[in-house]
Structures are given as structure tokens and as C-alpha cells.
XYZ file of N, CA and C in Angstrom:
408
model
N 61.497 108.602 118.000
C 61.021 109.104 119.271
C 62.220 109.394 120.174
N 62.236 110.556 120.743
C 63.320 110.952 121.626
C 62.984 110.532 123.056
N 63.979 109.977 123.729
C 63.831 109.572 125.125
C 64.096 110.769 126.022
N 63.340 110.892 127.096
C 63.590 111.975 128.044
C 64.838 111.653 128.854
N 65.396 112.665 129.456
C 66.576 112.461 130.296
C 66.250 111.504 131.431
N 65.097 111.672 132.075
C 64.707 110.799 133.188
C 64.608 109.344 132.729
N 64.020 109.123 131.554
C 63.903 107.759 131.022
C 65.279 107.177 130.707
N 66.137 107.998 130.125
C 67.486 107.536 129.790
C 68.278 107.194 131.048
N 68.163 108.024 132.081
C 68.863 107.748 133.346
C 68.339 106.476 133.996
N 67.024 106.285 133.966
C 66.434 105.083 134.562
C 66.948 103.837 133.827
N 66.924 103.880 132.521
C 67.404 102.728 131.743
C 68.875 102.453 132.027
N 69.689 103.515 132.023
C 71.122 103.380 132.285
C 71.358 102.759 133.656
N 70.637 103.218 134.664
C 70.844 102.721 136.033
C 70.468 101.251 136.172
N 69.621 100.743 135.290
C 69.168 99.354 135.372
C 69.997 98.395 134.518
N 70.947 98.925 133.768
C 71.756 98.072 132.899
C 72.709 97.202 133.707
N 72.823 95.957 133.289
C 73.825 95.053 133.840
C 75.095 95.214 133.001
N 76.272 95.013 133.608
C 77.494 95.091 132.807
C 77.416 94.114 131.625
N 77.859 94.554 130.471
C 77.818 93.717 129.268
C 79.050 93.998 128.414
N 79.435 93.002 127.652
C 80.573 93.114 126.744
C 80.088 93.717 125.427
N 80.515 94.944 125.090
C 80.028 95.560 123.851
C 80.411 94.783 122.592
N 81.511 94.031 122.627
C 81.923 93.286 121.440
C 80.898 92.213 121.073
N 80.162 91.715 122.060
C 79.149 90.683 121.798
C 78.078 91.164 120.821
N 77.747 92.434 120.883
C 76.624 92.954 120.088
C 77.054 93.985 119.051
N 78.348 94.201 118.909
C 78.855 95.208 117.978
C 78.803 94.657 116.554
N 77.933 95.231 115.731
C 77.791 94.782 114.343
C 78.869 95.425 113.482
N 79.666 94.615 112.783
C 80.680 95.198 111.909
C 80.047 95.855 110.682
N 80.658 96.927 110.230
C 80.245 97.571 108.992
C 80.680 96.666 107.841
N 79.817 96.445 106.853
C 80.188 95.567 105.736
C 81.445 96.052 105.011
N 82.148 95.116 104.404
C 83.346 95.418 103.624
C 82.985 96.382 102.502
N 83.794 97.415 102.345
C 83.632 98.445 101.315
C 82.272 99.142 101.360
N 81.689 99.275 102.545
C 80.415 99.993 102.671
C 80.605 101.437 102.219
N 79.689 101.923 101.429
C 79.758 103.296 100.925
C 78.783 104.172 101.701
N 79.053 105.443 101.719
C 78.137 106.380 102.353
C 78.431 106.595 103.822
N 77.530 107.289 104.462
C 77.689 107.667 105.859
C 77.684 106.448 106.774
N 78.484 106.517 107.817
C 78.511 105.465 108.833
C 77.720 105.894 110.076
N 77.025 107.033 109.978
C 76.231 107.536 111.099
C 75.183 106.492 111.470
N 75.079 106.194 112.748
C 74.112 105.221 113.219
C 74.633 103.799 113.265
N 75.873 103.567 112.818
C 76.457 102.230 112.924
C 77.005 102.039 114.334
N 77.273 100.802 114.697
C 77.840 100.514 116.013
C 79.267 101.048 116.055
N 79.447 102.157 116.738
C 80.761 102.790 116.842
C 80.801 103.612 118.121
N 81.991 104.048 118.467
C 82.191 104.780 119.721
C 82.983 106.044 119.434
N 82.564 107.140 120.038
C 83.329 108.389 120.001
C 83.482 108.846 121.442
N 84.721 109.098 121.841
C 85.020 109.563 123.197
C 85.854 110.825 123.068
N 85.473 111.864 123.758
C 86.242 113.097 123.729
C 86.517 113.586 125.131
N 87.619 114.307 125.295
C 87.950 114.897 126.585
C 89.431 114.820 126.875
N 89.758 114.930 128.149
C 91.162 114.876 128.549
C 91.709 113.474 128.290
N 93.017 113.345 128.080
C 93.598 112.019 127.884
C 93.295 111.072 129.048
N 93.258 111.613 130.265
C 92.971 110.778 131.438
C 91.544 110.237 131.385
N 90.602 111.080 130.986
C 89.213 110.640 130.874
C 89.078 109.568 129.792
N 89.686 109.814 128.644
C 89.618 108.845 127.546
C 90.219 107.514 127.974
N 91.378 107.540 128.637
C 92.002 106.303 129.106
C 91.104 105.572 130.099
N 90.430 106.319 130.987
C 89.533 105.696 131.968
C 88.378 104.982 131.271
N 87.801 105.612 130.262
C 86.700 104.984 129.526
C 87.213 103.780 128.739
N 88.327 103.960 128.026
C 88.854 102.871 127.200
C 89.296 101.670 128.031
N 89.703 101.907 129.274
C 90.106 100.787 130.128
C 88.936 99.842 130.400
N 87.712 100.326 130.212
C 86.520 99.496 130.388
C 86.025 98.899 129.071
N 86.761 99.108 128.003
C 86.356 98.625 126.677
C 87.399 97.688 126.067
N 88.234 97.087 126.899
C 89.350 96.288 126.385
C 88.921 95.084 125.554
N 87.726 94.531 125.806
C 87.310 93.366 125.017
C 87.167 93.712 123.541
N 86.925 94.984 123.235
C 86.773 95.400 121.836
C 88.070 95.200 121.053
N 89.202 95.137 121.744
C 90.485 94.899 121.072
C 90.429 93.614 120.244
N 89.641 92.621 120.690
C 89.516 91.372 119.935
C 88.778 91.559 118.611
N 88.249 92.750 118.358
C 87.668 93.048 117.053
C 88.728 93.181 115.974
N 89.988 93.311 116.379
C 91.113 93.328 115.430
C 91.560 91.884 115.272
N 91.056 91.211 114.244
C 91.317 89.790 114.061
C 91.341 89.460 112.567
N 91.325 88.189 112.226
C 91.413 87.792 110.819
C 90.127 88.064 110.038
N 89.003 88.223 110.717
C 87.706 88.399 110.062
C 87.282 89.865 110.027
N 87.554 90.576 111.114
C 87.180 91.988 111.214
C 88.409 92.809 111.581
N 88.279 94.115 111.381
C 89.363 95.015 111.776
C 88.744 96.209 112.479
N 89.523 96.817 113.341
C 89.072 98.017 114.030
C 89.527 99.252 113.271
N 88.624 100.199 113.131
C 89.014 101.544 112.749
C 89.255 102.233 114.079
N 90.445 102.709 114.302
C 90.795 103.334 115.576
C 91.595 104.592 115.291
N 91.076 105.691 115.759
C 91.732 106.974 115.549
C 91.750 107.724 116.869
N 92.915 108.232 117.250
C 93.046 109.040 118.463
C 93.897 110.248 118.107
N 93.353 111.428 118.322
C 94.064 112.641 117.923
C 93.761 113.776 118.889
N 94.687 114.709 118.952
C 94.496 115.910 119.763
C 93.444 116.801 119.104
N 92.599 117.411 119.921
C 91.592 118.350 119.423
C 92.286 119.676 119.156
N 92.172 120.150 117.922
C 92.790 121.422 117.538
C 91.736 122.280 116.865
N 91.961 123.585 116.901
C 91.054 124.460 116.160
C 91.140 124.080 114.688
N 90.047 124.272 113.985
C 89.995 123.835 112.596
C 89.155 124.790 111.767
N 89.275 124.674 110.478
C 88.475 125.497 109.576
C 87.379 124.630 108.969
N 86.133 125.047 109.137
C 84.982 124.334 108.598
C 84.192 125.308 107.738
N 84.043 124.986 106.465
C 83.325 125.853 105.514
C 83.849 127.286 105.541
N 85.173 127.421 105.593
C 85.785 128.743 105.566
C 85.749 129.488 106.883
N 85.208 128.887 107.909
C 85.107 129.542 109.219
C 86.022 128.835 110.216
N 86.831 129.619 110.930
C 87.751 129.070 111.932
C 86.967 128.686 113.170
N 87.059 127.406 113.581
C 86.360 126.917 114.767
C 87.373 126.664 115.873
N 87.186 127.327 116.990
C 88.024 127.129 118.170
C 87.137 126.493 119.227
N 87.620 125.442 119.850
C 86.832 124.715 120.838
C 87.207 125.197 122.233
N 86.614 126.313 122.633
C 86.975 127.007 123.868
C 86.691 126.187 125.120
N 85.723 125.288 125.081
C 85.368 124.508 126.270
C 86.143 123.203 126.391
N 86.997 122.901 125.437
C 87.757 121.653 125.461
C 88.743 121.653 126.623
N 88.950 120.473 127.210
C 89.947 120.305 128.260
C 91.331 120.597 127.698
N 92.248 120.990 128.570
C 93.634 121.198 128.134
C 94.169 119.880 127.583
N 94.749 119.919 126.409
C 95.282 118.701 125.792
C 94.196 117.734 125.347
N 92.982 118.239 125.150
C 91.849 117.375 124.802
C 92.144 116.528 123.569
N 91.580 115.330 123.585
C 91.725 114.393 122.478
C 90.350 113.882 122.071
N 90.310 113.239 120.926
C 89.095 112.581 120.451
C 89.485 111.196 119.957
N 88.666 110.199 120.293
C 88.906 108.821 119.875
C 87.665 108.319 119.140
N 87.888 107.671 118.013
C 86.816 107.015 117.266
C 87.160 105.532 117.158
N 86.173 104.674 117.417
C 86.366 103.228 117.307
C 85.187 102.659 116.525
N 85.478 101.862 115.513
C 84.436 101.182 114.747
C 84.957 99.813 114.336
N 84.038 98.904 114.064
C 84.367 97.542 113.661
C 83.965 97.357 112.202
N 84.866 96.820 111.399
C 84.627 96.642 109.964
C 84.949 95.217 109.540
N 84.171 94.697 108.609
C 84.485 93.390 108.029
C 85.717 93.537 107.140
N 86.574 92.541 107.157
C 87.694 92.502 106.218
C 87.187 91.899 104.908
N 87.778 92.280 103.811
C 87.507 91.617 102.544
C 88.209 90.270 102.532
N 87.893 89.423 101.578
C 88.496 88.086 101.548
C 90.017 88.155 101.407
N 90.516 89.095 100.597
C 91.967 89.219 100.439
C 92.621 89.641 101.750
N 92.010 90.587 102.435
C 92.536 91.046 103.717
C 92.501 89.959 104.770
N 91.434 89.168 104.768
C 91.322 88.076 105.731
C 92.404 87.027 105.481
N 92.637 86.711 104.215
C 93.673 85.729 103.878
C 95.050 86.260 104.266
N 95.340 87.495 103.891
C 96.640 88.087 104.231
C 96.828 88.155 105.739
N 95.782 88.513 106.450
C 95.864 88.576 107.904
C 96.170 87.199 108.484
N 95.505 86.172 107.950
C 95.734 84.811 108.435
C 97.145 84.329 108.189
N 97.741 84.776 107.097
C 99.100 84.350 106.745
C 100.151 85.163 107.490
N 99.977 86.489 107.514
C 101.028 87.365 108.022
C 100.826 87.851 109.454
N 99.661 87.654 110.021
C 99.384 88.177 111.370
C 98.945 87.057 112.300
N 99.812 86.102 112.499
C 99.472 84.958 113.355
C 99.158 85.399 114.780
N 99.637 86.564 115.175
C 99.357 87.070 116.514
C 97.866 87.358 116.707
N 97.087 87.374 115.635
C 95.646 87.634 115.744
C 94.821 86.357 115.877
N 95.472 85.184 115.888
C 94.732 83.923 115.989
C 93.849 83.876 117.231
N 94.402 84.241 118.384
C 93.630 84.207 119.633
C 92.459 85.163 119.601
N 92.679 86.363 119.084
C 91.599 87.350 118.993
C 90.499 86.851 118.068
N 90.879 86.188 116.977
C 89.889 85.659 116.037
C 89.024 84.611 116.719
N 89.642 83.726 117.481
C 88.891 82.689 118.200
C 87.965 83.304 119.239
N 88.466 84.262 120.004
C 87.625 84.905 121.028
C 86.464 85.653 120.384
N 86.724 86.346 119.282
C 85.674 87.076 118.575
C 84.592 86.109 118.094
N 85.000 84.989 117.518
C 84.044 84.004 117.013
C 83.182 83.436 118.137
N 83.733 83.342 119.332
C 82.984 82.815 120.474
C 81.955 83.798 121.004
N 82.266 85.096 120.975
C 81.384 86.058 121.649
C 80.500 86.883 120.735
N 80.923 87.194 119.522
C 80.163 88.147 118.707
C 79.020 87.459 117.981
N 77.811 87.984 118.164
C 76.633 87.357 117.560
C 76.615 87.483 116.039
N 77.462 88.340 115.477
C 77.525 88.518 114.031
C 78.652 87.710 113.402
N 79.364 86.920 114.194
C 80.569 86.232 113.724
C 80.286 84.904 113.029
N 79.055 84.603 112.736
C 78.753 83.298 112.136
C 79.091 83.191 110.691
């Protein structure tokens, strides 16, 4: 069922501030297939706009820990070829970028290696375990 714009605006206006990391479900280790519909974030626009949005998502940084890892990609938007057709994004802001953020479970080997070689992630691991409902 599709929500109307009015319904979506009403719901948005009634939301209390919340930490997205608390409810962000990690994608299982070695998950195959499309990740469409998983808990992830895509932000596009000018670098200033992206930075403004990301400045409100800093708690997600704790998703990079011994148990989970962040998929994080930030790149400039460029014209591209899709199915043999050149696509130019004429409405893109000057210097437009795109950012993708997703949370993934580490495999046991990755978790062990992270625990041994990335001691700087100890604090993030503890904070993640305290807040994320999927961290049990």
C-alpha cells in the first residue's frame, strides 16, 4: 500500500528524534541477491547537503565494529553508460555526489581478525552492543 504525501508528511512531522543505529538491521554475512529493501541509506546532492545530512547520522559510525561493518561509498556523480545508452544527469548539483551506507554482519574470521588487529574498534563494539536491538 502506498502512503499519500499528506500521510507521509503527517507521520514525519510527528516523529521524535531517534538513533537509526538502534533499529538498523545488519545484512547477514555473505547474503546473496539484491539488497533492495534492507536497512540502508542513500543520499545524493551537493557535497554540502550530503555533509549536513551525514552530520546527523554520526551514531551509525559505531556500526563499524568487531561484529558488524559498514558498507560506505561516496563518489562524484558522473554521466554513465547504462545498457548502451549514455546517461547524463542534467539536474544534478554542480559537483554532485552520492553516498551509500549499509550495515553488514562480519563473518567469524573477520570478527576475530578485527578483534585482534583493530583494537580501536573496541569502544564502537561496546556502544553498538548497548544500543542495537539486533546485537544480541
